[in-house]
CSV table of C-alpha atoms in Angstrom, one decimal:
chain,number,residue,atom,x,y,z
A,1,MET,CA,13.4,21.0,28.7
A,2,ASN,CA,9.9,20.4,29.8
A,3,ASN,CA,8.6,23.2,27.0
A,4,LEU,CA,10.0,20.8,24.4
A,5,ARG,CA,7.6,18.1,25.3
A,6,LEU,CA,5.0,18.1,22.8
A,7,LYS,CA,1.6,16.4,22.9
A,8,ALA,CA,-0.5,14.9,20.3
A,9,LEU,CA,0.2,15.4,17.1
A,10,LEU,CA,3.6,16.1,17.9
A,11,GLY,CA,4.4,12.9,19.4
A,12,ALA,CA,2.7,9.4,18.5
A,13,GLY,CA,0.5,11.1,15.8
A,14,CYS,CA,2.8,13.2,13.6
A,15,PHE,CA,3.0,10.2,11.2
A,16,SER,CA,-0.6,9.6,11.2
A,17,LEU,CA,-1.5,12.7,10.3
A,18,LEU,CA,0.9,13.0,7.3
A,19,MET,CA,-0.1,8.9,6.7
A,20,SER,CA,-1.7,10.1,3.2
A,21,SER,CA,1.9,11.0,1.5
A,22,VAL,CA,3.0,7.5,1.6
A,23,ALA,CA,-0.3,5.7,0.9
A,24,ASN,CA,0.8,5.5,-2.6
A,25,ALA,CA,4.2,3.9,-2.2
A,26,GLY,CA,5.6,1.3,-4.6
A,27,GLY,CA,4.7,-1.9,-5.4
A,28,PHE,CA,1.3,-2.7,-3.4
A,29,ASP,CA,2.6,-0.5,-0.3
A,30,ARG,CA,-0.1,1.5,1.2
A,31,GLY,CA,1.6,2.3,4.1
A,32,GLY,CA,1.9,-1.0,5.7
A,33,VAL,CA,0.8,-1.5,9.3
A,34,ASN,CA,1.2,1.7,11.3
A,35,ILE,CA,2.0,1.2,15.3
A,36,ASP,CA,2.5,4.6,16.4
A,37,GLN,CA,-0.2,4.5,18.3
A,38,LEU,CA,1.2,2.2,20.6
A,39,PHE,CA,3.4,4.9,22.0
A,40,ASP,CA,0.5,6.9,23.2
A,41,THR,CA,1.1,8.3,26.6
A,42,ALA,CA,-2.6,7.9,27.7
A,43,PRO,CA,-3.5,4.2,29.2
A,44,TYR,CA,-6.2,3.6,26.3
A,45,SER,CA,-7.0,4.9,23.4
A,46,VAL,CA,-9.0,4.4,20.1
A,47,ASP,CA,-8.3,5.8,16.4
A,48,ALA,CA,-10.0,5.6,13.8
A,49,GLY,CA,-9.2,7.3,10.0
A,50,VAL,CA,-9.6,7.0,6.5
A,51,THR,CA,-6.8,8.0,3.7
A,52,TYR,CA,-8.1,8.7,0.1
A,53,VAL,CA,-5.7,8.7,-2.4
A,54,SER,CA,-6.4,10.0,-6.1
A,55,PRO,CA,-3.6,9.5,-8.7
A,56,GLN,CA,-4.1,10.6,-12.0
A,57,ARG,CA,-1.9,8.5,-14.0
A,58,THR,CA,-2.4,8.4,-18.0
A,59,LEU,CA,-0.5,6.1,-20.5
A,60,LYS,CA,0.5,7.7,-23.9
A,61,ASN,CA,1.1,6.1,-27.1
A,62,VAL,CA,0.1,2.7,-26.4
A,63,ARG,CA,0.7,0.2,-28.8
A,64,ARG,CA,0.6,-3.5,-28.8
A,65,LEU,CA,3.8,-5.5,-29.5
A,66,ASP,CA,1.9,-8.8,-30.6
A,67,GLY,CA,1.4,-8.4,-34.5
A,68,SER,CA,-2.1,-7.1,-33.9
A,69,GLY,CA,-0.9,-3.4,-34.8
A,70,LEU,CA,-3.5,-1.9,-32.3
A,71,SER,CA,-2.8,1.0,-30.6
A,72,SER,CA,-4.1,3.9,-28.8
A,73,SER,CA,-3.1,7.6,-28.2
A,74,SER,CA,-4.2,7.6,-24.4
A,75,VAL,CA,-5.4,5.4,-21.9
A,76,ASP,CA,-6.3,6.6,-18.4
A,77,VAL,CA,-5.6,4.0,-15.6
A,78,GLY,CA,-8.0,5.4,-12.9
A,79,GLY,CA,-7.9,3.4,-9.5
A,80,ASP,CA,-8.6,5.9,-6.8
A,81,TYR,CA,-8.7,4.3,-3.5
A,82,ALA,CA,-9.3,4.6,0.2
A,83,VAL,CA,-7.5,3.2,3.0
A,84,PRO,CA,-9.3,2.8,6.5
A,85,ARG,CA,-7.4,2.1,9.6
A,86,ILE,CA,-8.6,1.7,13.3
A,87,GLY,CA,-6.9,1.3,16.5
A,88,ILE,CA,-7.4,0.5,19.9
A,89,LYS,CA,-4.2,0.5,22.3
A,90,ALA,CA,-4.3,0.0,26.2
A,91,ASN,CA,-2.0,-0.1,28.8
A,92,ILE,CA,-2.0,-3.9,30.1
A,93,PHE,CA,0.2,-3.6,33.2
A,94,GLU,CA,3.2,-1.8,33.7
A,95,PRO,CA,5.2,-2.0,31.8
A,96,VAL,CA,3.2,-3.6,28.7
A,97,ASP,CA,1.0,-1.7,26.1
A,98,CYS,CA,-0.7,-3.8,23.4
A,99,LEU,CA,-2.3,-2.2,20.2
A,100,ALA,CA,-4.9,-3.9,18.2
A,101,THR,CA,-5.3,-2.9,14.4
A,102,TYR,CA,-7.1,-3.5,11.4
A,103,THR,CA,-6.3,-1.5,8.0
A,104,GLU,CA,-5.9,-2.6,4.2
A,105,PRO,CA,-1.9,-2.0,4.3
A,106,TYR,CA,-1.5,-3.3,0.9
A,107,GLY,CA,-3.3,-3.1,-2.6
A,108,ALA,CA,-3.4,-1.7,-6.3
A,109,GLU,CA,-6.3,-0.4,-8.1
A,110,ALA,CA,-6.8,0.1,-12.1
A,111,ASP,CA,-9.5,0.5,-14.5
A,112,PHE,CA,-8.3,0.9,-18.2
A,113,GLY,CA,-11.4,0.8,-19.8
A,114,MET,CA,-12.4,-1.6,-22.6
A,115,ASN,CA,-12.0,-1.4,-26.5
A,116,ASN,CA,-8.5,0.3,-26.6
A,117,ALA,CA,-5.1,-0.9,-26.8
A,118,TYR,CA,-4.0,-1.6,-23.4
A,119,SER,CA,-7.1,-4.0,-23.2
A,120,PRO,CA,-6.1,-7.4,-24.1
A,121,SER,CA,-3.4,-6.7,-21.0
A,122,ALA,CA,-5.8,-5.7,-18.8
A,123,VAL,CA,-9.2,-3.9,-18.4
A,124,GLU,CA,-9.6,-3.6,-14.8
A,125,TYR,CA,-7.6,-5.4,-12.1
A,126,TYR,CA,-7.2,-5.0,-8.3
A,127,VAL,CA,-5.4,-6.5,-5.4
A,128,ARG,CA,-7.1,-5.7,-1.8
A,129,THR,CA,-6.2,-7.0,1.6
A,130,ASN,CA,-7.3,-6.7,5.1
A,131,ASP,CA,-4.9,-7.1,8.2
A,132,PHE,CA,-5.9,-7.8,11.3
A,133,GLY,CA,-2.7,-7.5,13.9
A,134,LEU,CA,-1.8,-7.5,17.6
A,135,THR,CA,1.7,-5.5,18.3
A,136,CYS,CA,2.9,-5.5,22.1
A,137,SER,CA,5.8,-3.7,23.6
A,138,TYR,CA,7.7,-3.6,26.8
A,139,LYS,CA,9.3,-1.2,28.1
A,140,VAL,CA,12.4,-1.0,30.3
A,141,ASN,CA,14.0,2.5,31.8
A,142,VAL,CA,17.6,3.4,30.6
A,143,GLY,CA,19.2,6.1,31.1
A,144,LYS,CA,17.1,9.2,30.9
A,145,GLY,CA,14.6,7.3,28.7
A,146,ALA,CA,12.9,4.2,27.9
A,147,LEU,CA,13.9,1.4,26.1
A,148,ARG,CA,10.7,-0.7,24.3
A,149,PHE,CA,10.8,-4.3,22.8
A,150,ILE,CA,8.2,-4.8,20.1
A,151,GLY,CA,6.8,-7.7,18.9
A,152,GLY,CA,3.1,-8.2,17.0
A,153,ILE,CA,1.3,-10.8,14.4
A,154,SER,CA,-0.8,-10.1,11.5
A,155,TYR,CA,-3.5,-12.1,9.9
A,156,GLN,CA,-4.0,-10.9,6.6
A,157,GLU,CA,-6.5,-11.8,3.8
A,158,VAL,CA,-5.6,-11.3,-0.1
A,159,ASP,CA,-8.3,-10.7,-2.7
A,160,ALA,CA,-7.2,-10.3,-6.7
A,161,PHE,CA,-9.0,-9.7,-9.7
A,162,LEU,CA,-7.5,-9.4,-13.2
A,163,SER,CA,-10.0,-8.6,-16.6
A,164,ARG,CA,-8.8,-9.0,-20.1
A,165,GLN,CA,-10.6,-8.5,-23.8
A,166,THR,CA,-9.5,-10.1,-26.9
A,167,LEU,CA,-9.7,-7.1,-29.5
A,168,LEU,CA,-10.1,-8.4,-33.0
A,169,ALA,CA,-9.5,-4.5,-34.9
A,170,PHE,CA,-12.1,-3.6,-32.5
A,171,GLY,CA,-14.7,-5.3,-33.6
A,172,ASN,CA,-16.0,-9.2,-32.1
A,173,THR,CA,-14.4,-9.0,-28.7
A,174,GLY,CA,-14.6,-11.3,-25.3
A,175,LEU,CA,-13.8,-10.7,-22.1
A,176,GLY,CA,-12.2,-13.4,-19.4
A,177,LYS,CA,-12.1,-12.6,-15.8
A,178,PHE,CA,-9.7,-13.8,-13.0
A,179,GLN,CA,-10.4,-13.9,-9.7
A,180,LEU,CA,-8.3,-15.6,-6.5
A,181,SER,CA,-8.3,-15.3,-2.8
A,182,ASP,CA,-5.9,-16.7,0.0
A,183,GLU,CA,-5.1,-15.9,3.9
A,184,ALA,CA,-1.6,-15.8,5.5
A,185,TRP,CA,0.1,-15.1,8.9
A,186,GLY,CA,2.9,-12.3,9.2
A,187,TRP,CA,4.8,-10.8,12.2
A,188,ARG,CA,6.9,-7.9,13.2
A,189,ALA,CA,9.3,-7.4,15.6
A,190,GLY,CA,12.1,-4.3,16.4
A,191,ALA,CA,12.8,-2.0,18.9
A,192,ALA,CA,12.1,1.9,20.1
A,193,TYR,CA,13.9,4.4,22.5
A,194,GLU,CA,12.2,7.5,23.7
A,195,ILE,CA,13.0,10.6,25.9
A,196,PRO,CA,9.7,12.3,26.4
A,197,GLU,CA,11.1,15.2,27.5
A,198,ILE,CA,12.9,16.5,24.5
A,199,ALA,CA,9.9,14.4,22.2
A,200,LEU,CA,12.9,11.9,21.2
A,201,ARG,CA,11.9,8.9,19.7
A,202,ALA,CA,14.0,6.2,17.5
A,203,SER,CA,12.3,2.9,16.5
A,204,LEU,CA,13.5,0.3,13.7
A,205,VAL,CA,10.8,-2.5,13.3
A,206,TYR,CA,11.1,-5.4,10.6
A,207,SER,CA,8.0,-7.4,9.3
A,208,SER,CA,7.8,-10.5,7.7
A,209,SER,CA,6.4,-11.7,4.4
A,210,TYR,CA,3.2,-12.9,4.2
A,211,LYS,CA,3.2,-16.2,2.0
A,212,TYR,CA,0.0,-16.5,-0.3
A,213,ASP,CA,1.4,-20.2,-1.2
A,214,GLU,CA,-2.3,-21.2,-2.0
A,215,LEU,CA,-4.1,-18.5,-3.9
A,216,SER,CA,-6.8,-20.3,-5.6
A,217,GLY,CA,-10.4,-19.1,-7.4
A,218,THR,CA,-11.7,-19.1,-11.2
A,219,VAL,CA,-11.1,-17.8,-14.5
A,220,ASP,CA,-14.4,-17.1,-16.5
A,221,THR,CA,-14.1,-17.3,-19.6
A,222,THR,CA,-17.9,-17.3,-20.9
A,223,GLY,CA,-17.8,-13.9,-22.2
A,224,PHE,CA,-15.8,-15.4,-25.0
A,225,ARG,CA,-19.0,-17.1,-26.1
A,226,GLY,CA,-20.0,-14.6,-28.3
A,227,THR,CA,-16.7,-14.7,-30.3
A,228,PHE,CA,-16.3,-18.1,-30.4
A,229,PRO,CA,-19.0,-21.1,-31.5
A,230,ALA,CA,-19.8,-23.1,-28.0
A,231,ASP,CA,-19.3,-26.4,-29.6
A,232,LEU,CA,-15.6,-26.2,-29.9
A,233,VAL,CA,-15.3,-27.5,-26.7
A,234,PRO,CA,-17.9,-29.8,-25.7
A,235,GLY,CA,-19.5,-29.9,-22.3
A,236,ALA,CA,-17.2,-27.2,-21.2
A,237,THR,CA,-18.9,-24.5,-18.9
A,238,GLY,CA,-16.1,-21.8,-19.4
A,239,VAL,CA,-15.5,-21.2,-15.8
A,240,PHE,CA,-12.2,-23.3,-15.0
A,241,PRO,CA,-10.4,-23.7,-11.3
A,242,VAL,CA,-7.2,-21.5,-11.2
A,243,SER,CA,-4.7,-21.4,-8.8
A,244,ALA,CA,-0.9,-19.3,-8.1
A,245,SER,CA,1.6,-18.7,-5.7
A,246,ALA,CA,2.9,-15.1,-4.6
A,247,GLU,CA,3.6,-13.2,-1.5
A,248,ILE,CA,3.4,-9.9,0.5
A,249,PRO,CA,7.4,-9.4,0.7
A,250,GLN,CA,9.4,-8.4,4.0
A,251,ALA,CA,9.6,-5.0,5.2
A,252,VAL,CA,12.3,-2.8,7.3
A,253,GLU,CA,11.4,0.9,8.6
A,254,LEU,CA,13.5,3.2,10.4
A,255,LYS,CA,11.8,6.4,12.3
A,256,LEU,CA,13.2,9.1,14.2
A,257,GLN,CA,11.8,12.7,16.1
A,258,SER,CA,13.3,14.8,18.4
A,259,GLY,CA,12.3,18.6,19.8
A,260,ILE,CA,14.6,20.8,18.0
A,261,ALA,CA,13.1,23.9,19.5
A,262,PRO,CA,10.3,25.0,22.0
A,263,GLY,CA,7.3,23.8,20.5
A,264,TRP,CA,9.2,22.7,17.2
A,265,LEU,CA,9.6,19.0,16.3
A,266,ALA,CA,11.5,17.3,13.3
A,267,PHE,CA,11.0,13.7,11.9
A,268,GLY,CA,11.7,11.0,9.2
A,269,SER,CA,11.4,7.9,8.4
A,270,ILE,CA,13.0,5.4,5.9
A,271,ARG,CA,11.4,2.7,4.7
A,272,TRP,CA,12.4,-0.7,2.6
A,273,GLN,CA,10.6,-3.6,1.3
A,274,GLU,CA,11.8,-6.1,-1.1
A,275,TRP,CA,9.4,-6.1,-3.9
A,276,SER,CA,11.6,-7.8,-5.9
A,277,LYS,CA,10.5,-10.9,-4.8
A,278,LEU,CA,7.1,-10.1,-7.1
A,279,GLY,CA,8.5,-11.2,-10.7
A,280,VAL,CA,6.6,-12.9,-13.1
A,281,ILE,CA,3.5,-14.9,-10.7
A,282,PRO,CA,2.2,-17.7,-13.4
A,283,ILE,CA,-1.8,-18.5,-13.2
A,284,GLN,CA,-2.2,-22.2,-13.3
A,285,GLY,CA,-5.4,-24.1,-14.6
A,286,VAL,CA,-6.4,-21.6,-17.4
A,287,ARG,CA,-7.8,-23.2,-20.6
A,288,SER,CA,-8.5,-21.5,-24.0
A,289,PRO,CA,-11.8,-21.2,-24.2
A,290,VAL,CA,-11.6,-22.2,-28.1
A,291,THR,CA,-9.4,-25.7,-27.7
A,292,GLY,CA,-9.4,-26.3,-24.1
A,293,ALA,CA,-5.7,-26.7,-24.3
A,294,PRO,CA,-3.6,-25.3,-20.9
A,295,SER,CA,-3.2,-21.4,-21.8
A,296,PRO,CA,-0.3,-19.8,-20.3
A,297,VAL,CA,-1.4,-16.8,-18.5
A,298,SER,CA,1.1,-14.4,-16.0
A,299,PHE,CA,0.8,-11.5,-13.8
A,300,ASP,CA,4.1,-10.0,-14.8
A,301,LEU,CA,5.1,-6.9,-12.2
A,302,LEU,CA,9.2,-7.3,-12.6
A,303,TYR,CA,9.4,-5.3,-10.0
A,304,ARG,CA,12.7,-3.6,-7.9
A,305,ASP,CA,12.8,-3.2,-4.7
A,306,GLY,CA,11.0,-0.3,-2.9
A,307,TRP,CA,12.3,2.7,-0.5
A,308,THR,CA,10.3,5.4,0.5
A,309,VAL,CA,12.1,8.3,2.6
A,310,THR,CA,10.0,11.1,4.5
A,311,GLY,CA,11.2,13.9,6.3
A,312,GLY,CA,9.2,16.9,8.1
A,313,ILE,CA,8.5,19.6,10.7
A,314,ALA,CA,5.7,19.9,13.5
A,315,HIS,CA,5.0,23.0,15.4
A,316,LYS,CA,2.1,23.3,18.4
A,317,PHE,CA,0.8,26.6,18.1
A,318,THR,CA,-1.5,26.1,21.2
A,319,ASP,CA,-2.1,23.6,23.5
A,320,GLN,CA,-5.3,22.8,21.1
A,321,LEU,CA,-3.6,23.4,17.5
A,322,SER,CA,-0.9,21.7,16.1
A,323,ALA,CA,0.5,21.3,12.6
A,324,ALA,CA,3.4,19.4,10.3
A,325,VAL,CA,4.2,19.6,6.6
A,326,SER,CA,6.8,16.9,4.9
A,327,LEU,CA,8.3,15.7,1.6
A,328,THR,CA,8.0,12.0,1.0
A,329,TRP,CA,10.2,10.6,-2.3
A,330,ASP,CA,9.4,6.7,-3.1
A,331,ARG,CA,11.7,4.9,-5.6
A,332,GLY,CA,9.4,3.4,-8.3
A,333,THR,CA,9.4,-0.1,-8.3
A,334,SER,CA,9.0,-0.7,-11.8
A,335,THR,CA,12.1,-1.9,-14.1
A,336,THR,CA,11.7,-2.6,-17.8
A,337,SER,CA,7.8,-2.5,-17.7
A,338,GLY,CA,4.8,-0.7,-15.8
A,339,TYR,CA,4.4,2.8,-14.5
A,340,GLN,CA,5.4,2.8,-11.1
A,341,SER,CA,8.2,5.8,-11.6
A,342,ASP,CA,9.9,7.9,-8.6
A,343,THR,CA,7.1,9.8,-6.6
A,344,TRP,CA,7.5,13.2,-4.8
A,345,ALA,CA,4.8,14.3,-2.8
A,346,VAL,CA,4.4,17.0,-0.2
A,347,ALA,CA,1.8,16.2,2.5
A,348,SER,CA,0.5,19.1,5.5
A,349,GLY,CA,-2.0,18.8,8.2
A,350,ILE,CA,-3.3,20.1,11.3
A,351,SER,CA,-4.4,18.9,14.6
A,352,TYR,CA,-7.0,20.1,16.9
A,353,SER,CA,-7.8,19.0,20.2
A,354,PRO,CA,-10.8,20.6,22.0
A,355,ASN,CA,-9.4,19.0,25.7
A,356,ASP,CA,-7.2,16.7,26.4
A,357,LYS,CA,-9.4,13.2,25.4
A,358,ILE,CA,-10.1,13.9,21.8
A,359,GLU,CA,-8.0,14.7,18.8
A,360,VAL,CA,-9.2,15.4,15.3
A,361,ARG,CA,-6.7,15.4,12.2
A,362,LEU,CA,-6.9,16.6,8.7
A,363,GLY,CA,-4.2,16.4,6.5
A,364,GLY,CA,-3.7,16.4,2.8
A,365,SER,CA,-1.0,15.7,0.1
A,366,ILE,CA,0.0,16.7,-3.6
A,367,GLY,CA,2.6,14.8,-5.5
A,368,VAL,CA,4.5,14.1,-8.6
A,369,LEU,CA,4.2,10.8,-10.6
A,370,THR,CA,7.2,11.2,-12.4
A,371,SER,CA,7.4,10.7,-16.3
A,372,GLY,CA,9.1,7.4,-18.3
A,373,THR,CA,8.4,4.5,-21.0
A,374,SER,CA,7.4,1.1,-20.7
A,375,THR,CA,8.1,-1.7,-22.9
A,376,PHE,CA,7.2,-5.4,-22.3
A,377,THR,CA,8.2,-8.3,-24.3
A,378,GLY,CA,10.2,-12.1,-24.1
A,379,VAL,CA,9.1,-12.8,-20.6
A,380,GLY,CA,6.0,-13.8,-18.9
A,381,ASP,CA,2.3,-13.7,-20.4
A,382,ALA,CA,2.5,-12.3,-24.7
A,383,ALA,CA,-0.8,-10.8,-23.8
A,384,ASN,CA,1.2,-8.4,-21.8
A,385,ASN,CA,3.6,-7.5,-24.8
A,386,VAL,CA,2.9,-3.9,-24.9
A,387,THR,CA,5.0,-0.7,-25.0
A,388,TYR,CA,3.9,3.2,-24.0
A,389,THR,CA,4.9,6.3,-22.2
A,390,TYR,CA,3.6,8.6,-19.5
A,391,ASP,CA,4.4,11.9,-18.8
A,392,ASP,CA,4.2,13.7,-15.3
A,393,ASP,CA,1.0,13.1,-13.6
A,394,LEU,CA,-0.6,14.3,-10.6
A,395,LEU,CA,-1.1,12.2,-7.5
A,396,LEU,CA,-3.8,13.6,-4.7
A,397,ALA,CA,-4.4,12.5,-1.0
A,398,GLY,CA,-6.4,13.4,1.8
A,399,SER,CA,-6.6,11.8,5.3
A,400,ALA,CA,-9.0,12.5,8.3
A,401,SER,CA,-9.0,10.6,11.9
A,402,VAL,CA,-10.1,10.8,15.3
A,403,LYS,CA,-8.8,9.6,18.2
A,404,VAL,CA,-10.5,9.2,21.4
A,405,LYS,CA,-8.0,8.9,24.8
A,406,PHE,CA,-9.2,7.7,28.0
């Protein structure tokens, strides 16, 4: 059975190679914290890479429902982004392995532009995270293989930004900017069973939520001063402190892989994340630049839980060259509003190892962001009262990484 034992990509690397296929999942998910490197057979390894994602989403027939009558035939969402990652794995002593990681596992990017019917809801927004993690495993021989008990923690930072524009018949306008940040701790726990002789591995990992209960920052309404007389709020600077509370919700991921023939490996994964926790997120402390009175503003997501399912196959052509292909379905998290519909993506990649110390991986993905409609009214922030449609749109992604083992 030794001829079924697969190295490099066809072991711990197969999921990392095809990372681009899951870097545009529902909610804010960009792949979470990947710990596959923990299973490297080498005592020590350093793995660094980046995934670049370009969703080509366009909103059509955009029409405001706030009585203004503003409409736009189309609005490009924009929002290309890159997800860097680095991992350092070490065999501390038998049977303990540890993996230190840095990545940006959650986020969102969109740039809708100025002077269109979506601008009062958002001109630009982003959510960005930095995650510094440590994950360890304890291995126990069981039967023909080994059972690993897995545990880890992460320190995570979040930075969020939202800008909005007032539109008075596309004439006199103003721009407001919201900026908030916070940090939180999370943890993960799970188990895995491996039989290296047939490249079998099954893992189940739970990731806790990250509670951002003290999001704080400012709203800058000085951009409205061209719209409204400055003396309406005597002494006001137009910059107010604001706060909010949100979370990155808990997740569970199951991964399976096994050799199925000499040089061939099948793999798959199922990931669930409780994005329904993110509904209406009020921003406290916002005041009108006109009267100085409290102004209700919220970040209205109205998500449902996310599911991501991936299946694929990999093949080792030579000791130096391997390749893999996968198909991913991600259930969209949008409900009555938003444009996160179901996504289908095909990913492929190659792994080249000039020697047993270095491994280079290149991967790419092409997918479809499926069509749908959105109407927001009656809940949350009135500035989000807008309706639109969207067709099937293209999703492109690519990834590159290098691993050094010693």
